[in-house]
Coordinates of C-alpha atoms in Angstrom, one line a residue:
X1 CA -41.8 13.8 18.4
X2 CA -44.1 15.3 16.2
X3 CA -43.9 18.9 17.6
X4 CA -39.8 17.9 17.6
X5 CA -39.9 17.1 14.4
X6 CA -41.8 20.4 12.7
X7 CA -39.9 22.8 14.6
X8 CA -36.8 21.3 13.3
X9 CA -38.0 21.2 9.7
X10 CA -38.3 25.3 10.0
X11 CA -35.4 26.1 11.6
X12 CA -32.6 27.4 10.0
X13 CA -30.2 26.2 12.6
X14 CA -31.7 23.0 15.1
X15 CA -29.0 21.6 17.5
X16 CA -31.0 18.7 20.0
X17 CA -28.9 17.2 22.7
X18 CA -25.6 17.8 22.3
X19 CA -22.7 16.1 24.3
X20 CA -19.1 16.1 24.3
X21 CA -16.3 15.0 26.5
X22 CA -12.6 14.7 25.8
X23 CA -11.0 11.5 26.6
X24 CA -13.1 9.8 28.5
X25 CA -13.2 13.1 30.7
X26 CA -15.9 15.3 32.3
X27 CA -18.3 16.7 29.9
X28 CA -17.4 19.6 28.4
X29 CA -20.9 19.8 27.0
X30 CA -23.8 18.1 28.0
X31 CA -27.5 17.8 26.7
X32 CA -27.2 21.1 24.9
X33 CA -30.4 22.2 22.5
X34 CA -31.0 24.8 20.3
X35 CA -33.2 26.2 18.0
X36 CA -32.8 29.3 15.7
X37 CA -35.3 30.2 12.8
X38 CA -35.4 32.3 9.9
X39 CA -34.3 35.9 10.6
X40 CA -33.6 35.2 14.3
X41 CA -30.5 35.9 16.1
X42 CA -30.1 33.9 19.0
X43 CA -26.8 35.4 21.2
X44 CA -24.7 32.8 23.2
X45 CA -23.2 34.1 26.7
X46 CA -20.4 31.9 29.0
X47 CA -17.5 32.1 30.8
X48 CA -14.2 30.5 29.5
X49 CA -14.7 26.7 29.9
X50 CA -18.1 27.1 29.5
X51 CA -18.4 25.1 26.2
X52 CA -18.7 28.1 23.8
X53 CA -16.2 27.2 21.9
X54 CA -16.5 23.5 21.7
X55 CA -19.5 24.0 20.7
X56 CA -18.6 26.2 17.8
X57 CA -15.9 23.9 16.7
X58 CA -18.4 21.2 16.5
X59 CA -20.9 23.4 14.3
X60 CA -17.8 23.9 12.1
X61 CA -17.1 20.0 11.8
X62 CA -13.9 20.6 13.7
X63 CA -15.0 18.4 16.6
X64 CA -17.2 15.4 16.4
X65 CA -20.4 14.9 19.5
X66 CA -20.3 11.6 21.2
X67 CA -24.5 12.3 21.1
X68 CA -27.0 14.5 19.7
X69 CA -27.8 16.0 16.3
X70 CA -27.0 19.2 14.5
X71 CA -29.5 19.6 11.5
X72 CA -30.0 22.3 9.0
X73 CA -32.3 23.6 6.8
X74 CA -34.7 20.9 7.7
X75 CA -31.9 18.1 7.4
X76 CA -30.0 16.1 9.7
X77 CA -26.4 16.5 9.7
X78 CA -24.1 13.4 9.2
X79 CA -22.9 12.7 13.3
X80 CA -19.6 12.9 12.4
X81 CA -19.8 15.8 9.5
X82 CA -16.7 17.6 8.3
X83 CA -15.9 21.1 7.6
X84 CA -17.1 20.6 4.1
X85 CA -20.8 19.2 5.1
X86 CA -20.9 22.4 7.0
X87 CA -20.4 24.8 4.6
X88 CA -22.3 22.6 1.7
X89 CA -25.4 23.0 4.6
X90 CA -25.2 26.8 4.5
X91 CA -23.4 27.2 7.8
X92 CA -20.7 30.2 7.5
X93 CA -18.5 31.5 9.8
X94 CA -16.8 35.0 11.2
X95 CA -14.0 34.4 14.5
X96 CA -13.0 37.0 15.9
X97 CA -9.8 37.5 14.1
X98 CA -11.7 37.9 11.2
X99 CA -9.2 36.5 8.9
X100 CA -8.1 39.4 7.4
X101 CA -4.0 39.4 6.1
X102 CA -2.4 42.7 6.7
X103 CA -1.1 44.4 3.7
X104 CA -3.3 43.3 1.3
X105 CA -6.1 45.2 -0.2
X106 CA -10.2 44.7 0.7
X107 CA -9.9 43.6 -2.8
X108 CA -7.7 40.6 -2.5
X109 CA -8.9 39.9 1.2
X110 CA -12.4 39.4 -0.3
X111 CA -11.2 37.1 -2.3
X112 CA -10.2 35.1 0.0
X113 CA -11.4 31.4 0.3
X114 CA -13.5 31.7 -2.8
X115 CA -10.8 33.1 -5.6
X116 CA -11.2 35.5 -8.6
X117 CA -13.4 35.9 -11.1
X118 CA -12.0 35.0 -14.6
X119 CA -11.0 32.3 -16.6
X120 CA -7.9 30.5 -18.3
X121 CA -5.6 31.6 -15.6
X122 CA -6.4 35.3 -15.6
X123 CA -7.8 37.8 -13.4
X124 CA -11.0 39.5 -14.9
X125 CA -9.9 42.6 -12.8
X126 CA -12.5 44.4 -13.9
X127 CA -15.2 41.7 -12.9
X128 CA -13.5 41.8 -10.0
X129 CA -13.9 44.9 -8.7
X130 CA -17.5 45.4 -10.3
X131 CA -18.5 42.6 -8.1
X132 CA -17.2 43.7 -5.0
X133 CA -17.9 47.4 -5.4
X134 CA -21.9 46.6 -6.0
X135 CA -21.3 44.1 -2.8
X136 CA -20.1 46.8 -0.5
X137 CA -22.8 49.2 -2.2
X138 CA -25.5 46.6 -1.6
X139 CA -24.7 46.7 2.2
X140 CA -23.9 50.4 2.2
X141 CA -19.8 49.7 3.7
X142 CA -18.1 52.8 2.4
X143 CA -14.2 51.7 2.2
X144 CA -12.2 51.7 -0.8
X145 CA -11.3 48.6 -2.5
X146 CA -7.5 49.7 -2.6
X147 CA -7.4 50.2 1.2
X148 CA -5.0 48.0 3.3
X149 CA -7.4 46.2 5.1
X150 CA -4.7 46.7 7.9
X151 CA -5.9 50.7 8.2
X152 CA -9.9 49.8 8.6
X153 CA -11.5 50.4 12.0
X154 CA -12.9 47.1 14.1
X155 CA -16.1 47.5 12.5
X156 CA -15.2 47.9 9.0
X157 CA -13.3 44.4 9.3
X158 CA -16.1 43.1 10.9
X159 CA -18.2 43.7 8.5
X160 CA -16.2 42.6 5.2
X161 CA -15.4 39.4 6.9
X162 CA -19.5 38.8 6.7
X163 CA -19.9 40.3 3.6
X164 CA -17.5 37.4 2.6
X165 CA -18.6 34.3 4.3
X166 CA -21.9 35.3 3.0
X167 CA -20.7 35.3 -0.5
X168 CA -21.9 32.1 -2.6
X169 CA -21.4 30.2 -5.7
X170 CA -23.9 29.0 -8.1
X171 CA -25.7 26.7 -6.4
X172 CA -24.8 27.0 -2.8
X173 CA -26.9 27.7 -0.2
X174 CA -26.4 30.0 2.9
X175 CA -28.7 29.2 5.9
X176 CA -26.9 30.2 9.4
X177 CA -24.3 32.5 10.2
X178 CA -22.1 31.9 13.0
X179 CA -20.0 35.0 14.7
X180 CA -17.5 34.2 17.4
X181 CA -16.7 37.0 19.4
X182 CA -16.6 38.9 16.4
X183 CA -17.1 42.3 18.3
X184 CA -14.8 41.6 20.9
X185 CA -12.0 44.3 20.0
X186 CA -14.8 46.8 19.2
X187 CA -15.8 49.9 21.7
X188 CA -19.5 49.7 22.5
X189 CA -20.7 52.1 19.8
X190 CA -19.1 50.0 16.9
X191 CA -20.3 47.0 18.4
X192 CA -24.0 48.7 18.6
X193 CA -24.0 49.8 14.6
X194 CA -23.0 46.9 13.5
X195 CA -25.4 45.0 15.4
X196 CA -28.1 47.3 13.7
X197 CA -26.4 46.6 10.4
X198 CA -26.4 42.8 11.1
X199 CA -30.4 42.6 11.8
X200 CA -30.9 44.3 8.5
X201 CA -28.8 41.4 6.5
X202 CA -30.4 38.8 9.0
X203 CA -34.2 39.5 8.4
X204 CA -33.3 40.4 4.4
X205 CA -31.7 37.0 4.0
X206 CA -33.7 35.5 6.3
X207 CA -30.4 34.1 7.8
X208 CA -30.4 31.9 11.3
X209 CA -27.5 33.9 13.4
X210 CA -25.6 32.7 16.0
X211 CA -23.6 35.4 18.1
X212 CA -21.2 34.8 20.3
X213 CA -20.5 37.5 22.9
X214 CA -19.6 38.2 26.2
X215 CA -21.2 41.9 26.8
X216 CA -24.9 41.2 28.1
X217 CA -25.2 45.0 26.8
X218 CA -24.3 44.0 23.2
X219 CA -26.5 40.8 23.5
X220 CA -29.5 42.0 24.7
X221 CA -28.9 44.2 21.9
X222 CA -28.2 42.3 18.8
X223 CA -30.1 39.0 19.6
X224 CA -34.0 38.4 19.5
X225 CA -32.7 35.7 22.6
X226 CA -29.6 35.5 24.7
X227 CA -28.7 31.6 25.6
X228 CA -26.1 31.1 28.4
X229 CA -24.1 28.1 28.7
X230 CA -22.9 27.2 32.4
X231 CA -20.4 24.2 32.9
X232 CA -21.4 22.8 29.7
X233 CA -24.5 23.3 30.2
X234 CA -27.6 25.1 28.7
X235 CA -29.1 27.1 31.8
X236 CA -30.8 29.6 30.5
X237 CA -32.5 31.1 27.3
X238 CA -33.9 34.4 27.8
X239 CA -36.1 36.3 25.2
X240 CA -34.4 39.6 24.8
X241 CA -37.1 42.1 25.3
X242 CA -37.3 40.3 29.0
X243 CA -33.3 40.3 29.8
X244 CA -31.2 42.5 31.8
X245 CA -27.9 43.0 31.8
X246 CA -27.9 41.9 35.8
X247 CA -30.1 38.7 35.0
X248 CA -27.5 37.8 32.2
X249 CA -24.5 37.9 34.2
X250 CA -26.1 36.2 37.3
X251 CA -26.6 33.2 34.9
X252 CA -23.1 33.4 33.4
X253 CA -21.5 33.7 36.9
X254 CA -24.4 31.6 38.9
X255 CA -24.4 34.0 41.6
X256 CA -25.9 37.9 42.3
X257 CA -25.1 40.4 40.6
X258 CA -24.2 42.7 43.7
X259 CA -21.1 40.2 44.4
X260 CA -19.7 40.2 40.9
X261 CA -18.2 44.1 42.0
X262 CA -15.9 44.5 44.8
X263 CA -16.9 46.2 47.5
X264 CA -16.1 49.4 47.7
X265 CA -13.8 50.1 50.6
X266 CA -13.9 53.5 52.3
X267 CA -9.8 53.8 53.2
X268 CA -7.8 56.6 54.8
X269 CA -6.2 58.8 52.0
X270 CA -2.7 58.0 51.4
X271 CA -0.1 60.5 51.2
X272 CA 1.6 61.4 47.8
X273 CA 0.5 61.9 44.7
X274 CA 1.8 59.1 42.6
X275 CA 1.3 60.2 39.0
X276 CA 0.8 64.1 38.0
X277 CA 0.6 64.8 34.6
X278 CA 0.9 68.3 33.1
X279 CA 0.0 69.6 29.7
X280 CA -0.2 66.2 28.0
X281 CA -1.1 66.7 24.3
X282 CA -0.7 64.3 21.3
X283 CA -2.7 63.8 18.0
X284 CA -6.2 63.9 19.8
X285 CA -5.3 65.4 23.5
X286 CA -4.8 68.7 23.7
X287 CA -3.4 70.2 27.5
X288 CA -4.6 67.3 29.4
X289 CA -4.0 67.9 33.2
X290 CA -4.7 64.8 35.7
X291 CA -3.6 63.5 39.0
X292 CA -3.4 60.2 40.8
X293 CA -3.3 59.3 44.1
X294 CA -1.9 56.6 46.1
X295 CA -4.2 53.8 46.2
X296 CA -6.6 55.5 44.0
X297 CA -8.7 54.1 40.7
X298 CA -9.1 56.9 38.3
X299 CA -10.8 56.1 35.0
X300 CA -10.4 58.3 31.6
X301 CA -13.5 58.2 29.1
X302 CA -15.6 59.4 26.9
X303 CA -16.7 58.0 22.9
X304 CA -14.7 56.6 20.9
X305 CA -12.2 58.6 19.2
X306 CA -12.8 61.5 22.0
X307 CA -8.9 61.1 22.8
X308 CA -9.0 59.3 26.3
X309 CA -7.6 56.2 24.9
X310 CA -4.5 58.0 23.7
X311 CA -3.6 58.6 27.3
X312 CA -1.7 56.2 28.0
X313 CA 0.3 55.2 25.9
X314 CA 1.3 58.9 25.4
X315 CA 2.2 58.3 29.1
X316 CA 4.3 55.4 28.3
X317 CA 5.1 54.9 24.7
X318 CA 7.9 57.0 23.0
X319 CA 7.4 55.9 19.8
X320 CA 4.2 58.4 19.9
X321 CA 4.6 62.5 19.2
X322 CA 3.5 63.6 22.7
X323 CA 4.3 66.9 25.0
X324 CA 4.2 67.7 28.5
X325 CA 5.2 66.4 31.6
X326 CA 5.0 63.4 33.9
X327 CA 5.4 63.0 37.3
X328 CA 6.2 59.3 39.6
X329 CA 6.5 59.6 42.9
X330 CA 8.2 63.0 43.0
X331 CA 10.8 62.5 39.8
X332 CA 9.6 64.6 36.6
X333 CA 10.3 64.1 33.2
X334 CA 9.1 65.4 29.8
X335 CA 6.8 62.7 28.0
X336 CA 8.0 61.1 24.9
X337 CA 11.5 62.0 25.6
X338 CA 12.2 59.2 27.7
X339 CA 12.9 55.8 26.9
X340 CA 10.1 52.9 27.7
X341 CA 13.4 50.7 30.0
X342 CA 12.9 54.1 32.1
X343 CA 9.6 54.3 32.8
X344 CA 10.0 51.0 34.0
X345 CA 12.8 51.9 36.9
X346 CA 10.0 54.7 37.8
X347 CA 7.9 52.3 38.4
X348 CA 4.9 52.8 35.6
X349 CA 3.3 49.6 33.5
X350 CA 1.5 49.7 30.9
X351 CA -1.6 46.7 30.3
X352 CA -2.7 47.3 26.4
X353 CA -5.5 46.5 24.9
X354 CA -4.3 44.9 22.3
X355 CA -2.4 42.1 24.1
X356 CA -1.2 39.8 21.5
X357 CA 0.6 42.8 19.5
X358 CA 1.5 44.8 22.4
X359 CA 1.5 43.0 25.5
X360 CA 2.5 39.2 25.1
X361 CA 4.9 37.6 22.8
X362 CA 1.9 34.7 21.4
X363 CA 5.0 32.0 20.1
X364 CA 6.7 32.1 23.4
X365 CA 5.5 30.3 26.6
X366 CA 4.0 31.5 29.6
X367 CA 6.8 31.4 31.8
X368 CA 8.8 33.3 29.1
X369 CA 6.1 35.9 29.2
X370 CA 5.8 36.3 33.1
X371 CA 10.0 36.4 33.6
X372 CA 10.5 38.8 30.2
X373 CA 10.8 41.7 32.2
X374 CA 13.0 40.6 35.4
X375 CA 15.6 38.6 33.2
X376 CA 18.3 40.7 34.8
X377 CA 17.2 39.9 38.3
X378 CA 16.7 35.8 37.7
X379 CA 20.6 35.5 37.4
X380 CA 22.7 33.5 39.7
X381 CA 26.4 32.8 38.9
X382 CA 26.3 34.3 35.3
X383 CA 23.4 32.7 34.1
X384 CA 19.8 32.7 34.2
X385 CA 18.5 30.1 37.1
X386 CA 15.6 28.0 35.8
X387 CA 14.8 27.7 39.3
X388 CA 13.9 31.0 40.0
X389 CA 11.8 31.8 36.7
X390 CA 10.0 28.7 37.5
X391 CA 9.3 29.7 41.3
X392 CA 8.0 33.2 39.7
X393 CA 6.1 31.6 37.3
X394 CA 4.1 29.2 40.0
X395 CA 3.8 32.5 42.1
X396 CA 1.5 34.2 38.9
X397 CA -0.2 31.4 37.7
X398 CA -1.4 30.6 41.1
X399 CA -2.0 34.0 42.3
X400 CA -4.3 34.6 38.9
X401 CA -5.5 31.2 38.2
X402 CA -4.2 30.7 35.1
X403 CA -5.9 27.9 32.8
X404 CA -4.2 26.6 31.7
X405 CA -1.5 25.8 34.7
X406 CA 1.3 24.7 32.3
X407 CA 4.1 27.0 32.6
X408 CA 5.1 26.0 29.7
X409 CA 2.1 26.0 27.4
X410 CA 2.0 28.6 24.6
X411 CA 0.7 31.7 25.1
X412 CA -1.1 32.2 21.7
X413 CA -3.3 28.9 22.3
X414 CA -5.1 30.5 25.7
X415 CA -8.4 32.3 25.7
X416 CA -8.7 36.4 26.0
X417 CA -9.4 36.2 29.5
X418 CA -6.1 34.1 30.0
X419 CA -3.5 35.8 28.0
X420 CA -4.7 39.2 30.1
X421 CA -3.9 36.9 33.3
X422 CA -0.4 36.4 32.4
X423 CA 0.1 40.0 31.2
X424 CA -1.1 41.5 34.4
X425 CA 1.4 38.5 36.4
X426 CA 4.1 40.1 34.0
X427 CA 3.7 43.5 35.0
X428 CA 2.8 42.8 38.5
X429 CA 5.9 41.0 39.9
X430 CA 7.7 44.0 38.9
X431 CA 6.3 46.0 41.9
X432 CA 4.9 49.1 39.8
X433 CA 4.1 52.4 41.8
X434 CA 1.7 53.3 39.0
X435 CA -0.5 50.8 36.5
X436 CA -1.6 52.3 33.2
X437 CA -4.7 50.6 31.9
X438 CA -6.7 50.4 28.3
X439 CA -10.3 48.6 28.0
X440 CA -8.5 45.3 30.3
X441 CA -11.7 43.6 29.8
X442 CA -11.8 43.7 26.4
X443 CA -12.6 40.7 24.6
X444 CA -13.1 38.6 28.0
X445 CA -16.0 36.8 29.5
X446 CA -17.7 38.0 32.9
X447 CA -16.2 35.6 34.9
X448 CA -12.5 37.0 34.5
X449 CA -13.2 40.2 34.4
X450 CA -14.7 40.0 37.7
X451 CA -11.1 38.3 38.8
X452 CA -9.5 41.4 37.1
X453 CA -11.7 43.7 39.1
X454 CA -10.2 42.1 41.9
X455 CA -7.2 42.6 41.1
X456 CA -7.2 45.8 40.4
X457 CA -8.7 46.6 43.5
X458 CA -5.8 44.9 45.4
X459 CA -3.3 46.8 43.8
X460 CA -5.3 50.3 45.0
X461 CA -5.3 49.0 48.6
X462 CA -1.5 48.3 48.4
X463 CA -0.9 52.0 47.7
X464 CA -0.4 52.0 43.9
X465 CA -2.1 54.6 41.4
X466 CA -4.1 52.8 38.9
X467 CA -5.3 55.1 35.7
X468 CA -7.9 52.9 33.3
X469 CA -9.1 54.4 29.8
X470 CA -12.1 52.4 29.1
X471 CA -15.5 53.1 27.1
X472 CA -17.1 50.5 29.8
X473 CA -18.8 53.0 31.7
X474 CA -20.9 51.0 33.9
X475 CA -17.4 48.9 34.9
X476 CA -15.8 52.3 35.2
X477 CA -18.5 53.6 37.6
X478 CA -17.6 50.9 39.9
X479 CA -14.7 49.9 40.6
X480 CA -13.0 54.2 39.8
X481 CA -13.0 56.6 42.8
X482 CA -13.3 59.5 40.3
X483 CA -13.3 59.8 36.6
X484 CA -12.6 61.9 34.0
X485 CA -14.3 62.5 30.9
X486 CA -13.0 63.5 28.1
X487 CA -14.3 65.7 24.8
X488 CA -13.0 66.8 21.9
X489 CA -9.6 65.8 23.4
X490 CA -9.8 67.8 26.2
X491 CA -11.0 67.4 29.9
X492 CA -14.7 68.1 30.0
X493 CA -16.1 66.9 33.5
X494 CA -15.3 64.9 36.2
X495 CA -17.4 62.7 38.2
X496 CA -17.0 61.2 41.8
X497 CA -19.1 59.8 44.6
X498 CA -23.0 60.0 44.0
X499 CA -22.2 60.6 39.9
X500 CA -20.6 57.4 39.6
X501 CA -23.3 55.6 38.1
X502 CA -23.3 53.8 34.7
X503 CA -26.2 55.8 33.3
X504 CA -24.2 59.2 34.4
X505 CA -21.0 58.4 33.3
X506 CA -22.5 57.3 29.5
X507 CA -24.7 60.7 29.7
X508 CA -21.2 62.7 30.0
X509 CA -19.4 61.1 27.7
X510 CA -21.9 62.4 25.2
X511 CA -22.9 65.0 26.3
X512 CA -18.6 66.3 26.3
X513 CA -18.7 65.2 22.7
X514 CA -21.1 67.7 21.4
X515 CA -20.1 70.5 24.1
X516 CA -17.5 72.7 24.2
X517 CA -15.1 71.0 27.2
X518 CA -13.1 73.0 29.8
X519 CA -9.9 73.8 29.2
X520 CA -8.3 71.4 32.6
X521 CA -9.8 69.8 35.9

């Protein structure tokens, strides 16, 4: 009790037996304990339904635990404490989207949740901006004060968002900071920066951190310990100089790493070449040619803003200036000069990564989502049968274990990992001869993206061409039968059979960024 009691009294964040169950239900957290000290990152790893977020919302006074104790500082938290005990404790917090309103300035958006400096209903503009400017000097974030903050990069929002919740009154204390999949919508070298940015403020401030991620890359990275919730849970809390990125997902996933890829399955090659593209060229990509084949995975990489991640929606998007040509299954067209409605009667799809802007409509339901794109074919006497959108939607949510199994719950409520479910069911049940792809794991924990793996695997076997730009290159190395990397908007290599390793595929994507590439593969 002693020892209990003087660890608690120097941490900065000391969480001792948590427990929490929804209506008299299973546990959704159970006997969950914590410690994180001054200048310590602690990084929190789980699959959706883990807990994670539960027990987030419970840090932020949003939920109540039936047991335990959340203290910080030194002192004991009220059991049932509200939002504003948590802040008033030094507890701040970053979600992942960042809270940041489009079309307003940095300016304004820092100002956010705290107001302006002045005084008898004015604006000391000037204070204003002298206040913010030595703020983004202090923590060297070079973006101008005017800017949208719709135009910054990931990273740049990321960081704004922190410089905010870190910003404090007279009087008020700031003890833990809490990011919840912050990073998630960042490629691995943002995320990697701004962890090295983070430790600086951490260890300066002498902040407790709590990061919630789900790349064990990024957490072995950023924390000084990675935690991983299981079931509700607390199974594991491993220091990071002793983690791998295997041991991390074995205890997210509770089984071997060597089962969380499929297998990969020698087959016959298939006649036809489903996608040929000639000549593709855009803002970035300049003359890209690539091919593929029926029943073959094909990834497109390289660092970020090399150009790979333009691919497909040049592919599929007319809305963007492209050139060249595309071929699907024998019929060519020029690129960009066909309408989206067509590419869908060719049989291409497109999976974005920014699925809530691109890919799902958030205010409508699931089954409005799944049955979007066959409208036409649910018809039956004039109008649209109710029995067969609900038949397709039962087909999808079963076939991708959807969570949850509502048809008719709201998109916009589910987890990452979900909404990417429903869009692949979307996109799927229209038969596609050719799936475009862009970072499909972004933002969603291990768990799923091993289902998505799967899935993507399925679709290869079935004869369709699968193209996936990603900057996950170990994911890339396993599940692609070749892939292309990309430099300086051009092709500069590609890999296939012994090269398709994680290390290899990283080495030449940096390696085509400071090389002069080829002109085409």
């Amino acid at each position: 009790m002693v020892a209990d009691s003087l660890e608690r009294d120097t941490s900065r964040l000391w969480i001792t037996g948590i427990r929490k169950a929804f209506n008299g239900g299973r546990p959704v957290l159970e006997d969950v304990t914590l410690r994180i000290g001054p200048g310590q990152v602690v990084g929190l790893a789980g699959a959706n339904g883990s807990g994670k977020s539960t027990l987030v919302k419970i840090l932020a006074g949003y939920h109540h635990a039936d047991a335990g104790e959340v203290a910080v500082g030194g002192t004991q938290l009220p059991r049932h404490f509200r939002s504003q005990d948590a802040y008033r404790a030094g507890i701040r917090f970053v979600h992942q989207d960042k809270g940041f309103v489009s079309g307003m300035s940095v300016l304004d958006n820092l100002a956010l949740g705290h107001g302006y400096a002045g005084g008898r209903g004015r604006i000391d503009w000037s204070a204003e901006r002298r206040v913010a400017a030595a703020e983004l000097d202090e923590h060297n974030v070079l973006v101008r004060l005017d800017a949208d903050a719709a135009s910054l990069s990931a990273a740049d929002r990321a960081k704004l968002a922190i410089i905010r919740a870190l910003r404090r009154r007279v009087g008020e204390e700031r003890r833990v900071l809490v990011l919840d999949e912050a990073t998630a919508a960042m490629g691995a070298d943002e995320s990697r920066l701004l962890g090295e940015w983070l430790q600086k403020i951490v260890i300066k401030e002498q902040l407790g951190m709590l990061f919630v991620g789900h790349r064990p890359d990024e957490l072995r990275e950023i924390s000084d310990e990675v935690a991983v919730l299981r079931a509700g849970r607390l199974v594991s809390v491993i220091a990071s100089g002793e983690a791998t990125d295997e041991g991390i997902v074995e205890a997210i996933v509770g089984a071997s790493l060597d089962s969380f890829y499929p297998p990969r399955i020698d087959m016959q090659p298939q006649e036809g070449r489903r996608l040929v593209v000639r000549g593709l060229s855009g803002s970035t990509v300049r003359g890209i040619d690539l091919t593929v084949n029926a029943g073959e995975i094909v990834g497109v990489t390289g660092i970020e803003g090399s150009g790979f991640e333009e691919i497909p929606y040049l592919l599929f998007d007319t809305e963007r200036a492209a050139s060249g040509s595309v071929t699907i299954d024998g019929i060519e067209s020029r690129v960009g000069r066909v309408p989206i409605a067509t590419r869908l009667r060719q049989g291409m799809v497109l999976i974005p990564s920014d699925r809530i802007r691109r890919g799902v409509i958030d205010r409508m339901t699931i089954r409005e989502n799944i049955v979007q794109p066959r409208l036409r074919h649910m018809r039956a006497g004039g109008f649209i049968s109710s029995r067969r959108e609900r038949i397709e939607t039962r087909i999808a949510i079963d076939k991708f274990d959807v969570v949850p199994a509502d048809s008719e719950a709201r998109i916009g409520s589910m987890s990452g990992g979900n909404q990417q479910k429903v869009l692949l069911g979307k996109w799927l049940a229209t038969d596609p001869g050719v799936l475009l792809l862009h970072e499909p794991t972004e933002g969603i924990d291990v768990r799923t993206k091993k289902e998505i793996f799967r899935v993507l695997g399925e679709q290869a076997q079935l004869g369709r061409a699968v193209l996936v730009a990603s900057v996950e290159y170990e994911d890339l190395a396993h599940i692609c039968d070749r892939i292309l990397v990309i430099g300086d908007g051009r092709v500069h290599s590609e890999l296939s059979g012994a090269e398709l390793t994680g290390p290899t595929v990283m080495n030449a994507a940096y390696v085509a960024s400071i090389t002069s590439p080829r002109a085409s593969w």
